[in-house]
mmCIF file of C-alpha atoms in Angstrom:
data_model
loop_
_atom_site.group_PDB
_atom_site.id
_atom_site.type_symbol
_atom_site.label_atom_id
_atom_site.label_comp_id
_atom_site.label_asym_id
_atom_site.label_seq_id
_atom_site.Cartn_x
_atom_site.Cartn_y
_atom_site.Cartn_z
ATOM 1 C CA UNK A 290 -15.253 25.544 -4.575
ATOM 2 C CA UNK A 291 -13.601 24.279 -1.396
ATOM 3 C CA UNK A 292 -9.518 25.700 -0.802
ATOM 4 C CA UNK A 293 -7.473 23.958 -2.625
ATOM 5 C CA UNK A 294 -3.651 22.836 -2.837
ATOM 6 C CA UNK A 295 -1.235 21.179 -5.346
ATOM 7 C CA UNK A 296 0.399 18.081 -4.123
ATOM 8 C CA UNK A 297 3.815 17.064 -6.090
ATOM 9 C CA UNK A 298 5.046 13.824 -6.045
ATOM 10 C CA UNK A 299 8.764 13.516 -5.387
ATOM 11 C CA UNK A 300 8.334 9.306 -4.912
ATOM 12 C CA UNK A 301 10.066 8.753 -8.608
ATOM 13 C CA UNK A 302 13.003 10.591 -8.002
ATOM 14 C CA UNK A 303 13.542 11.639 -4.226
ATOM 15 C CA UNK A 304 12.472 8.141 -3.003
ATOM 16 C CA UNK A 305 13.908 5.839 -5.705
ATOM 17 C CA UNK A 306 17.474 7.665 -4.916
ATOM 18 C CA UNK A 307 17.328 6.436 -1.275
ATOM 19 C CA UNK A 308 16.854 3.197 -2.290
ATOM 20 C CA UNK A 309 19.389 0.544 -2.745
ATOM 21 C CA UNK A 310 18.365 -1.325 -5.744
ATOM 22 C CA UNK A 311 16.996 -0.198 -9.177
ATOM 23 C CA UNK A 312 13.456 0.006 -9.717
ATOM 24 C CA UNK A 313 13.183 -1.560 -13.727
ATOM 25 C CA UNK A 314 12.321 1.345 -16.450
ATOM 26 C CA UNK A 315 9.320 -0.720 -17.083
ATOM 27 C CA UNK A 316 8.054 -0.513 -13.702
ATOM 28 C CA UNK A 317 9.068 3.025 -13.340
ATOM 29 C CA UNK A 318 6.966 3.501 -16.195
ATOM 30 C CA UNK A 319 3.986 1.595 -14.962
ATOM 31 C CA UNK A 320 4.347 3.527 -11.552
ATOM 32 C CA UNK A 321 3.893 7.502 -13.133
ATOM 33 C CA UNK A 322 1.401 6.163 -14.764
ATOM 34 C CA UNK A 323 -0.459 4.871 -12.233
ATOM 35 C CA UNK A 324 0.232 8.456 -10.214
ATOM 36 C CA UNK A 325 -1.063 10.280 -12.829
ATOM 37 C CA UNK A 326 -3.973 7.834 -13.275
ATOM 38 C CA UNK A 327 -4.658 8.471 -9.411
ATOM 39 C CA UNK A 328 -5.116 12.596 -10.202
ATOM 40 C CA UNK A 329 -1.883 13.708 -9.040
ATOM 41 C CA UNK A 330 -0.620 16.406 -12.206
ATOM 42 C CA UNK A 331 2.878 17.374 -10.735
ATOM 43 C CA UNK A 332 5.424 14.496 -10.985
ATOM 44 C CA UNK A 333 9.155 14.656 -10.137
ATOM 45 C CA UNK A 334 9.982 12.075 -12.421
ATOM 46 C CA UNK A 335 13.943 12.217 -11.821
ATOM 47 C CA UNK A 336 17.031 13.945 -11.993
ATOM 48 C CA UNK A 337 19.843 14.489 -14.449
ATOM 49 C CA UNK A 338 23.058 13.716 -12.330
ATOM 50 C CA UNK A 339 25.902 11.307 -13.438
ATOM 51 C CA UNK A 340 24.794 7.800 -13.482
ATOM 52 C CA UNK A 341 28.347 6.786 -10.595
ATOM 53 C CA UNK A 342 26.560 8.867 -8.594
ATOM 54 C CA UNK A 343 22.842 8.078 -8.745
ATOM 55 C CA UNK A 344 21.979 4.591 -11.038
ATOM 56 C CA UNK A 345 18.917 4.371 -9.750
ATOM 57 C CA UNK A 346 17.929 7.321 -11.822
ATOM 58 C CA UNK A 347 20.399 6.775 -14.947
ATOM 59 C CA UNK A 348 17.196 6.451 -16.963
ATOM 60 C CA UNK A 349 15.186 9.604 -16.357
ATOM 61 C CA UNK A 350 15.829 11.056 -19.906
ATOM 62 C CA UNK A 351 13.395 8.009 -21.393
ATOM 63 C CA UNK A 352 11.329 8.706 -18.225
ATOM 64 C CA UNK A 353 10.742 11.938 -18.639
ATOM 65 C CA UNK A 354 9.763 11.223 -22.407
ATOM 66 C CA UNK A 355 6.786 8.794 -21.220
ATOM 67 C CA UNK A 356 6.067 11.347 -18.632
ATOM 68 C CA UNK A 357 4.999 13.630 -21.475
ATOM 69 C CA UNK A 358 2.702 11.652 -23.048
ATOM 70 C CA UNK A 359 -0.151 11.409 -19.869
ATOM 71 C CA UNK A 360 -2.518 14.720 -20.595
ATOM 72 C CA UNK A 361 -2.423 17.638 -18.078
ATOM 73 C CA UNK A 362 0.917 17.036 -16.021
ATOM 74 C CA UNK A 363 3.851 18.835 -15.295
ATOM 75 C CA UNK A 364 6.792 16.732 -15.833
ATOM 76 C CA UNK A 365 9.453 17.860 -13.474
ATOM 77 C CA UNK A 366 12.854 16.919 -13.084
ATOM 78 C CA UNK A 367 16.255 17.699 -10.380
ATOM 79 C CA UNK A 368 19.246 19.143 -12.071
ATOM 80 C CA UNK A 369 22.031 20.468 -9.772
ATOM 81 C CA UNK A 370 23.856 21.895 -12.380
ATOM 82 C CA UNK A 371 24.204 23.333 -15.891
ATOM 83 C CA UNK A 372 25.007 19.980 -17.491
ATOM 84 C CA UNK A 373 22.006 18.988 -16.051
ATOM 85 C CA UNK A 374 20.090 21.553 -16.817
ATOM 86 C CA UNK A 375 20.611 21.429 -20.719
ATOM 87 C CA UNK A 376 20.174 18.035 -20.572
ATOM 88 C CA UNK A 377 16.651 18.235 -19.006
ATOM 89 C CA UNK A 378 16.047 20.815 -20.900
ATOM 90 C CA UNK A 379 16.725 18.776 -24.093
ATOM 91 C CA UNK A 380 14.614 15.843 -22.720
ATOM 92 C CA UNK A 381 11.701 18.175 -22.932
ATOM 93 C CA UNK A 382 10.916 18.673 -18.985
ATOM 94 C CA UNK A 383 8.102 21.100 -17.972
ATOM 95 C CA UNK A 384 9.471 22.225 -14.719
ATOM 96 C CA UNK A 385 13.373 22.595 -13.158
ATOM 97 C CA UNK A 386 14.118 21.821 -9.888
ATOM 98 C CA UNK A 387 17.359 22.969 -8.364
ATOM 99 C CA UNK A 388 18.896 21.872 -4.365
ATOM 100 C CA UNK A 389 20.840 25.132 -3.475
ATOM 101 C CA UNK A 390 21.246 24.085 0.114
ATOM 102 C CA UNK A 391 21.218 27.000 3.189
ATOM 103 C CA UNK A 392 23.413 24.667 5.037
ATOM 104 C CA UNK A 393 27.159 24.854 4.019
ATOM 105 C CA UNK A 394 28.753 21.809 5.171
ATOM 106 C CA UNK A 395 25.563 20.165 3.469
ATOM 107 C CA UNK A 396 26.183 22.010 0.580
ATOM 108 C CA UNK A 397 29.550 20.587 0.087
ATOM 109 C CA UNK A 398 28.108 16.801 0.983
ATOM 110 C CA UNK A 399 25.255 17.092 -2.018
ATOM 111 C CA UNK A 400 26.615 19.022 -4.621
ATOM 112 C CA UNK A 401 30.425 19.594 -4.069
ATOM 113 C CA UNK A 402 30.143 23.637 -3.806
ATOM 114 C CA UNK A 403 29.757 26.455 -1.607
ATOM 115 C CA UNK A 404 26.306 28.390 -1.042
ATOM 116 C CA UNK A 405 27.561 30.849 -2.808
ATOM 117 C CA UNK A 406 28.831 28.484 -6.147
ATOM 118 C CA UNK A 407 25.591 27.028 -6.282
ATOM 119 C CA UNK A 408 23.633 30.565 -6.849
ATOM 120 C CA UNK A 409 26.226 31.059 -9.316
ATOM 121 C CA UNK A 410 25.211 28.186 -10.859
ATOM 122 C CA UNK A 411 21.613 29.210 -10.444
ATOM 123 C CA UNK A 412 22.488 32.146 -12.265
ATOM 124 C CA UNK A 413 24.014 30.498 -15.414
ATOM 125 C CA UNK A 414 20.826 27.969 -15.571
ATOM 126 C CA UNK A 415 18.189 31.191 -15.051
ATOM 127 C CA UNK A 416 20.628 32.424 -18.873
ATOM 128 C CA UNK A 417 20.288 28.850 -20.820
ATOM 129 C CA UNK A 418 16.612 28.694 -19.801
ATOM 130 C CA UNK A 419 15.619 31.757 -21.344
ATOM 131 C CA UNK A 420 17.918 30.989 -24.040
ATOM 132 C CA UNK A 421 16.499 27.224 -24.717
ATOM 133 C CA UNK A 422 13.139 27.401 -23.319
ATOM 134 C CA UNK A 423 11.690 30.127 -21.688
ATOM 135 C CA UNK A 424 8.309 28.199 -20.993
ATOM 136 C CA UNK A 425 9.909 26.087 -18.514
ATOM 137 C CA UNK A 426 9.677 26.396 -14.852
ATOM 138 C CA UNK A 427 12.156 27.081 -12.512
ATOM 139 C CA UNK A 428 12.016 26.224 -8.658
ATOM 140 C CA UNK A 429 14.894 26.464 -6.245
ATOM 141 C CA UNK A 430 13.908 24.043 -3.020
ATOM 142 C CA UNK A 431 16.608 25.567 -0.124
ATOM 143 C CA UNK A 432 17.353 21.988 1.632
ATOM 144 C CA UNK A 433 18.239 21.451 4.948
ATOM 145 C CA UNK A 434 16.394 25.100 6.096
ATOM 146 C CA UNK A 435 15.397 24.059 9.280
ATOM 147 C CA UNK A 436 18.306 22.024 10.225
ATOM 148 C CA UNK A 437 21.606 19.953 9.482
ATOM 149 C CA UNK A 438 23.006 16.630 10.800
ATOM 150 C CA UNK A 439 26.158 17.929 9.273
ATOM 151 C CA UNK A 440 26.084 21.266 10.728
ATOM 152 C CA UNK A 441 23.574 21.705 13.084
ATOM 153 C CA UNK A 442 21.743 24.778 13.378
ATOM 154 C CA UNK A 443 20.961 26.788 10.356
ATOM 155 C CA UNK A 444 20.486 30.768 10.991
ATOM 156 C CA UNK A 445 17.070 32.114 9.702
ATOM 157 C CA UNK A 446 18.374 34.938 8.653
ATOM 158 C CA UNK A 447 20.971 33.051 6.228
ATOM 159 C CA UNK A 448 18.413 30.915 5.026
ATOM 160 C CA UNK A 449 15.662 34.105 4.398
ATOM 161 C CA UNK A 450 19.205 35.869 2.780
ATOM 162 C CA UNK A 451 20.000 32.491 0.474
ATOM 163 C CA UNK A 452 15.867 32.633 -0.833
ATOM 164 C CA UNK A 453 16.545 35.996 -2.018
ATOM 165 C CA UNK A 454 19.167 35.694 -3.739
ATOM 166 C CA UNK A 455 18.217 32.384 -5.492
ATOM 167 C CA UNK A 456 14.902 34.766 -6.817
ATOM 168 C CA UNK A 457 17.390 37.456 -7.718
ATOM 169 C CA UNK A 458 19.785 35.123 -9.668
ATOM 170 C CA UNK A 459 15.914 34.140 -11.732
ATOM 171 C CA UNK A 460 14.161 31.700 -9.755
ATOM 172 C CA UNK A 461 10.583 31.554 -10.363
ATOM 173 C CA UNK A 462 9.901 30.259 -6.913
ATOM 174 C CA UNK A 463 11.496 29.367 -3.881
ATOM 175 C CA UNK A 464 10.282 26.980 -1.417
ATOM 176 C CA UNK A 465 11.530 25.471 2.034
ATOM 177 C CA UNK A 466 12.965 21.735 2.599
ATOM 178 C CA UNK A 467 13.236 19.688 6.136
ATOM 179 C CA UNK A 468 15.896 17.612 4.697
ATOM 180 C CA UNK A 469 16.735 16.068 7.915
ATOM 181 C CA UNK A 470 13.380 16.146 9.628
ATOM 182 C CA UNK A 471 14.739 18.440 12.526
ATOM 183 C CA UNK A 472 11.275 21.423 11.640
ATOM 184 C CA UNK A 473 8.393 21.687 14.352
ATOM 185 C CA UNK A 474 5.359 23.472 13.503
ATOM 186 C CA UNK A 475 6.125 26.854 15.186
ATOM 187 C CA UNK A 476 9.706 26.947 13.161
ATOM 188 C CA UNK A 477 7.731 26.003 10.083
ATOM 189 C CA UNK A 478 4.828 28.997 10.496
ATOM 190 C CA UNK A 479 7.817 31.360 11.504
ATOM 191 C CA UNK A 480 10.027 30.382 8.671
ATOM 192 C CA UNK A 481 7.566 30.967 5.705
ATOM 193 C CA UNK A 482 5.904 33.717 7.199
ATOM 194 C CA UNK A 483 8.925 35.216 6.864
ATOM 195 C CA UNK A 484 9.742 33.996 3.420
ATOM 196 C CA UNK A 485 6.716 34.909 2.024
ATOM 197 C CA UNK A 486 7.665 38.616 3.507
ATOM 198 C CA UNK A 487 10.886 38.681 1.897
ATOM 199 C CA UNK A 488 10.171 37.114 -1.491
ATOM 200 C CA UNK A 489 6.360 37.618 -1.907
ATOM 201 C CA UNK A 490 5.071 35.829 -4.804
ATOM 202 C CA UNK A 491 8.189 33.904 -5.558
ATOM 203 C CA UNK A 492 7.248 32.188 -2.318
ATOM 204 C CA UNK A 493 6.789 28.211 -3.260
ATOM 205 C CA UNK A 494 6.581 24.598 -2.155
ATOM 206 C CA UNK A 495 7.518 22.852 1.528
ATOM 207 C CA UNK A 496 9.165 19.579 1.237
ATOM 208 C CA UNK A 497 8.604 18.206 5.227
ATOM 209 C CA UNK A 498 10.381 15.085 6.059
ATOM 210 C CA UNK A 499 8.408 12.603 8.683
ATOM 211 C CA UNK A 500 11.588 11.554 10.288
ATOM 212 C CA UNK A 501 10.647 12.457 13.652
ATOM 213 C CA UNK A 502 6.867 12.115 13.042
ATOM 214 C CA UNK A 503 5.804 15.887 12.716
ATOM 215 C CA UNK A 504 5.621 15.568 8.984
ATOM 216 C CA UNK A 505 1.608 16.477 8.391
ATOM 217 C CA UNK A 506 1.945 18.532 11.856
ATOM 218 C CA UNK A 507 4.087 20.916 9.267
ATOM 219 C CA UNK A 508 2.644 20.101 6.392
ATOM 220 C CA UNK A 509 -1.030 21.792 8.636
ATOM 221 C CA UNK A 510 1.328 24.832 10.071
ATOM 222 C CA UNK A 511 2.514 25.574 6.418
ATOM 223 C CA UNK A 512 -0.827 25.385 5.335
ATOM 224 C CA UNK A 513 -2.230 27.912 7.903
ATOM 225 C CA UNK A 514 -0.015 30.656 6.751
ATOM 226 C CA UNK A 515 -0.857 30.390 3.149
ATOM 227 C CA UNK A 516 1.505 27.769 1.763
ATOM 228 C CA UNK A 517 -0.789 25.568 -0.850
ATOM 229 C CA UNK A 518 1.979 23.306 -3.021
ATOM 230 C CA UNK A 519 3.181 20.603 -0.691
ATOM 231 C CA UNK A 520 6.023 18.024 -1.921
ATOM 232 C CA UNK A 521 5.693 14.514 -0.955
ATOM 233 C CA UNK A 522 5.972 10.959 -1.401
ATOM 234 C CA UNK A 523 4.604 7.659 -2.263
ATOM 235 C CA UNK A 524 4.657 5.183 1.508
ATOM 236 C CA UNK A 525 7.029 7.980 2.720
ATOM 237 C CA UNK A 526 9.810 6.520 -0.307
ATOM 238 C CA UNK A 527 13.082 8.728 0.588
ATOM 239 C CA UNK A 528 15.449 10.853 2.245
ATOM 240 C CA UNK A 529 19.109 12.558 1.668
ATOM 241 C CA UNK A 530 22.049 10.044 0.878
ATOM 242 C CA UNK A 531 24.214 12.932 1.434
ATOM 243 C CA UNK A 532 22.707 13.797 4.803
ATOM 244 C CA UNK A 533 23.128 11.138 7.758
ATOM 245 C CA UNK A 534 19.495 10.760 9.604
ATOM 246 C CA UNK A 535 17.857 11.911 6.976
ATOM 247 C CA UNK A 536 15.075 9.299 6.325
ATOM 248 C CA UNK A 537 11.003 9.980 5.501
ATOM 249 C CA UNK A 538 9.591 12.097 3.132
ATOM 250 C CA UNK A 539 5.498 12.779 4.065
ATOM 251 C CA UNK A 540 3.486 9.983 3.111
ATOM 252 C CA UNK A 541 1.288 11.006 -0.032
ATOM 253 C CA UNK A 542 -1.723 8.419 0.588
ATOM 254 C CA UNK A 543 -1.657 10.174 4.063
ATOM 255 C CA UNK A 544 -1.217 13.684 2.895
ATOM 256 C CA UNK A 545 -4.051 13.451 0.276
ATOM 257 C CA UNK A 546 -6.417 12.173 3.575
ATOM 258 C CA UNK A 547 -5.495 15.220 5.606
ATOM 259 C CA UNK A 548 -6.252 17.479 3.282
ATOM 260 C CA UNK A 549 -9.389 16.266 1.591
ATOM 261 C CA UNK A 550 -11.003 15.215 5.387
ATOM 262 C CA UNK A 551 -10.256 18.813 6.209
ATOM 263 C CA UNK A 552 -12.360 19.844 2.800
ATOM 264 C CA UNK A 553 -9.668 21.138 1.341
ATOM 265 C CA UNK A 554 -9.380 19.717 -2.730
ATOM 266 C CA UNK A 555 -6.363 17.730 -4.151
ATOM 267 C CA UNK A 556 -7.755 16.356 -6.942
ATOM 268 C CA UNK A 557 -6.049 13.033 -6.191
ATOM 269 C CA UNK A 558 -8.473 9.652 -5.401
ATOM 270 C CA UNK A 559 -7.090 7.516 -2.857
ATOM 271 C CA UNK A 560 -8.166 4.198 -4.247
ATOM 272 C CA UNK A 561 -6.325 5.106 -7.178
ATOM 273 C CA UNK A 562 -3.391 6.085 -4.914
ATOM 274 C CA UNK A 563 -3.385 2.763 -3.364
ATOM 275 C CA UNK A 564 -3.247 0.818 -6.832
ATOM 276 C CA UNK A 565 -0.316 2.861 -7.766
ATOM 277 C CA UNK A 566 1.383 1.313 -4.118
ATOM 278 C CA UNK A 567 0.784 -1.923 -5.240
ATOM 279 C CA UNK A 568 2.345 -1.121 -8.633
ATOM 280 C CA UNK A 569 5.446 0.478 -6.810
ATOM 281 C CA UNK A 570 5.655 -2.708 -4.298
ATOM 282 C CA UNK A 571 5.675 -5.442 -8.110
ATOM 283 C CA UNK A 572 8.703 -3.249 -8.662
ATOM 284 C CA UNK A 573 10.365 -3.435 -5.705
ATOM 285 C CA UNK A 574 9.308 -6.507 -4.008
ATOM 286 C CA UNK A 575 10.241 -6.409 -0.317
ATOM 287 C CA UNK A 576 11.134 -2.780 0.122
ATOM 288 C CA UNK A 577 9.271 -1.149 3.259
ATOM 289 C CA UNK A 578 6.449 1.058 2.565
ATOM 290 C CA UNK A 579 4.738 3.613 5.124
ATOM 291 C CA UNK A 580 1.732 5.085 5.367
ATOM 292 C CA UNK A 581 -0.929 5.278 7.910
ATOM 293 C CA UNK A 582 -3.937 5.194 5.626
ATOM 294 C CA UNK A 583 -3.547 2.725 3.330
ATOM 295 C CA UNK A 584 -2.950 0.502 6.643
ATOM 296 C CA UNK A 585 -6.409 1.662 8.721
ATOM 297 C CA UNK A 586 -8.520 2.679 5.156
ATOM 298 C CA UNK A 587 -11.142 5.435 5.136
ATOM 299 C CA UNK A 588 -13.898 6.440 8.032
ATOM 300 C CA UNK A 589 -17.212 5.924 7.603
ATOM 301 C CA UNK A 590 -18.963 8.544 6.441
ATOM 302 C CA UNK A 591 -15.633 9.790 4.563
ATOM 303 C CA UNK A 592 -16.337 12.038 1.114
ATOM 304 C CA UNK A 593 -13.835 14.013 -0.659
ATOM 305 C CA UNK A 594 -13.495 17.961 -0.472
ATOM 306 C CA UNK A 595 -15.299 18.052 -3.828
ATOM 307 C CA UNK A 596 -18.377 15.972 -2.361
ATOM 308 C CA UNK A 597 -17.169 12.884 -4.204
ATOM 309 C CA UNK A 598 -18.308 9.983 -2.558
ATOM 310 C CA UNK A 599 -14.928 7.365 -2.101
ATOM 311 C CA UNK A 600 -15.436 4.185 -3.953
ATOM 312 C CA UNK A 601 -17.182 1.203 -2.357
ATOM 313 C CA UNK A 602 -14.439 -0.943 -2.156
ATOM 314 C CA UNK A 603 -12.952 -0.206 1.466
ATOM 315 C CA UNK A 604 -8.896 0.975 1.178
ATOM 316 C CA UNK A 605 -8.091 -1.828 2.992
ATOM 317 C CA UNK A 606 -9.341 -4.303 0.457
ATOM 318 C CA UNK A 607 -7.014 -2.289 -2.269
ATOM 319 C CA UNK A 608 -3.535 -2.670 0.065
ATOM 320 C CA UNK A 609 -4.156 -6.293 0.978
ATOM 321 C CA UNK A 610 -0.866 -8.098 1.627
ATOM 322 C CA UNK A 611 1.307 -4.914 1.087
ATOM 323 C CA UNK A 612 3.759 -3.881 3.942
#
C-alpha cells in the first residue's frame, strides 16, 4: 500500500466564516455531501460560537446532524469555549476542535482571553468530555504559530511550551496553524520536528495558509518529517476575521493532486472534488474560488496513488465556467 495521509476539510466552517454572505442550509447541506461523496471522511462542518459573532455558521447544530448521517466520516466541529463545547457535544459531533492561539495579542482578537485563560478553558472542556462523551475527539490547533500580523514574531519556544500544556490540560492532539501565512518550509520542518519531540504521539494536524504562495511548499516540508493529517480547504475558501492579512487556506483540489502525483493515497477523487466546487459556486454565486488544478486539469498519463485510473472526462470539462 502506497504512504498515506488524512486530508480534513475545513471549507464548511473555516472558509464560510471569511465570507461575507450566508451560504443557504440547503446548499450547505448539498456541499458536505458532495465532499463526502468525493472520499474526503474528515469534515469540519462548523463551529458553535454566538450567532452576533459568526451568522454564517448560526446553523451548524442542524449541520452537524446531516453530517452524521453520510457512512464513515468524522463530523468535526470548532468550539472555543465550554458553552460551545456542551453544545457540540449535545449535537452529537465526532471530533472537538479548539483555537488556543500561541500569539497573545491574537489571542485577545479571536477569543477575548489570555494564553493562559484559554488552557484553562481547555482544561474544563478535557472534564465535560469525559463526563458527556468520552468517545469524542479532542484536537487543540495552536493558531498563529509561525507568525502574527498583530504581534509579529512568535517565540518557538512559547509556542513548543503552549503545545504542552494544551496535551497536559487533555488534548488528544496538538497540531500547528499558519494563521497568517507568514511559515516557510525550513520554519515548518523545524517547528514540528520539534513538536513531535516534545509531545510525541499527541503530535497532530498542520493547517498552512497560501497567503504568500508557500502553502503546498509546507504542506511537502511537513510531510517530510512525518506529519500525515493536513487541514485544508475547498478553492482555498478562508482565512482569520480576527487576524488582518490573513487570507488563503491550501487549496484541497490542489492538495489532493500533490499528494496522489507523488503516490502518496488520500482516498479523495478529484472529479468528484470538482463537482462538489460547482455545488459550492450554486451556493454562492459570484464568490472567488482558487485552485490551480481544477483550472489546468490532470496530466496525461495521471493515475492515482492507489493505481486508479482518473475518469475519462478531462477536469477541465467538470469546472467549465467556474471562476
Amino acid at each position: 500500500m502506497p504512504a498515506t495521509v488524512l486530508i480534513s476539510e475545513v471549507g464548511p466552517r473555516d472558509g464560510l466564516q471569511s465570507v461575507a454572505r450566508t451560504l443557504p442550509l440547503a446548499h450547505k447541506l448539498a456541499w458536505v455531501t458532495a465532499l463526502h461523496a468525493a472520499g474526503l471522511r474528515e469534515i469540519e462542518v462548523g463551529s458553535f460560537v454566538p450567532a452576533a459573532r459568526l451568522p454564517q455558521l448560526a446553523d451548524t447544530a442542524a449541520v452537524v446532524d446531516h453530517a452524521r448521517t453520510l457512512p464513515g466520516l468524522t463530523v468535526v466541529a470548532l468550539v472555543p469555549n465550554l458553552q460551545g463545547a456542551r453544545a457540540a457535544i449535545a449535537a452529537g459531533v465526532h471530533k472537538l476542535t479548539v483555537p488556543v492561539s500561541a500569539s497573545a495579542a491574537h489571542s485577545l482578537a479571536n477569543v477575548r482571553k489570555t494564553r493562559e485563560q484559554m488552557v484553562d478553558e481547555l482544561r474544563r472542556i478535557a472534564a465535560l468530555r469525559a463526563d458527556l462523551a468520552p468517545q469524542v475527539g479532542l484536537e487543540v490547533g495552536l493558531s498563529t504559530a509561525f507568525g502574527c500580523t498583530l504581534q509579529g514574531l512568535v517565540p518557538e519556544d512559547e509556542v513548543i511550551a503552549l503545545a504542552e500544556q494544551v496535551v497536559a490540560a487533555g488534548a488528544d492532539e496538538v497540531g500547528l496553524s499558519d494563521t497568517t501565512g507568514m511559515a516557510d518550509p525550513a520554519q515548518v520542518r523545524r517547528l514540528f520536528r520539534r513538536l513531535q519531540a516534545a509531545v510525541g504521539r499527541h503530535a497532530g494536524a498542520a493547517h498552512l495558509h497560501n497567503t504568500r504562495g508557500l502553502g503546498l511548499a509546507n504542506c511537502l516540508a511537513a510531510f517530510d518529517v512525518g506529519v500525515t493529517s493536513f487541514d485544508s480547504s475547498q478553492a482555498g475558501l478562508g482565512g482569520c476575521p480576527y487576524a488582518p492579512g490573513a487570507s488563503g487556506n491550501v487549496v484541497t483540489e490542489d492538495l489532493v493532486f500533490l499528494f496522489e502525483r507523488m503516490g502518496v493515497h488520500t482516498g479523495v477523487d478529484l472529479h468528484r472534488l470538482v463537482a462538489a466546487r460547482a455545488v459550492l459556486q450554486r451556493g454562492l454565486p459570484g464568490e472567488p474560488l482558487h485552485g490551480m488544478v481544477p483550472e489546468a486539469g490532470l496530466p496525461p498519463g495521471f493515475v492515482y496513488a492507489d493505481g486508479r485510473q482518473p475518469d475519462a472526462d478531462p477536469l477541465r470539462a467538470a469546472t467549465a465556467g467556474l471562476a
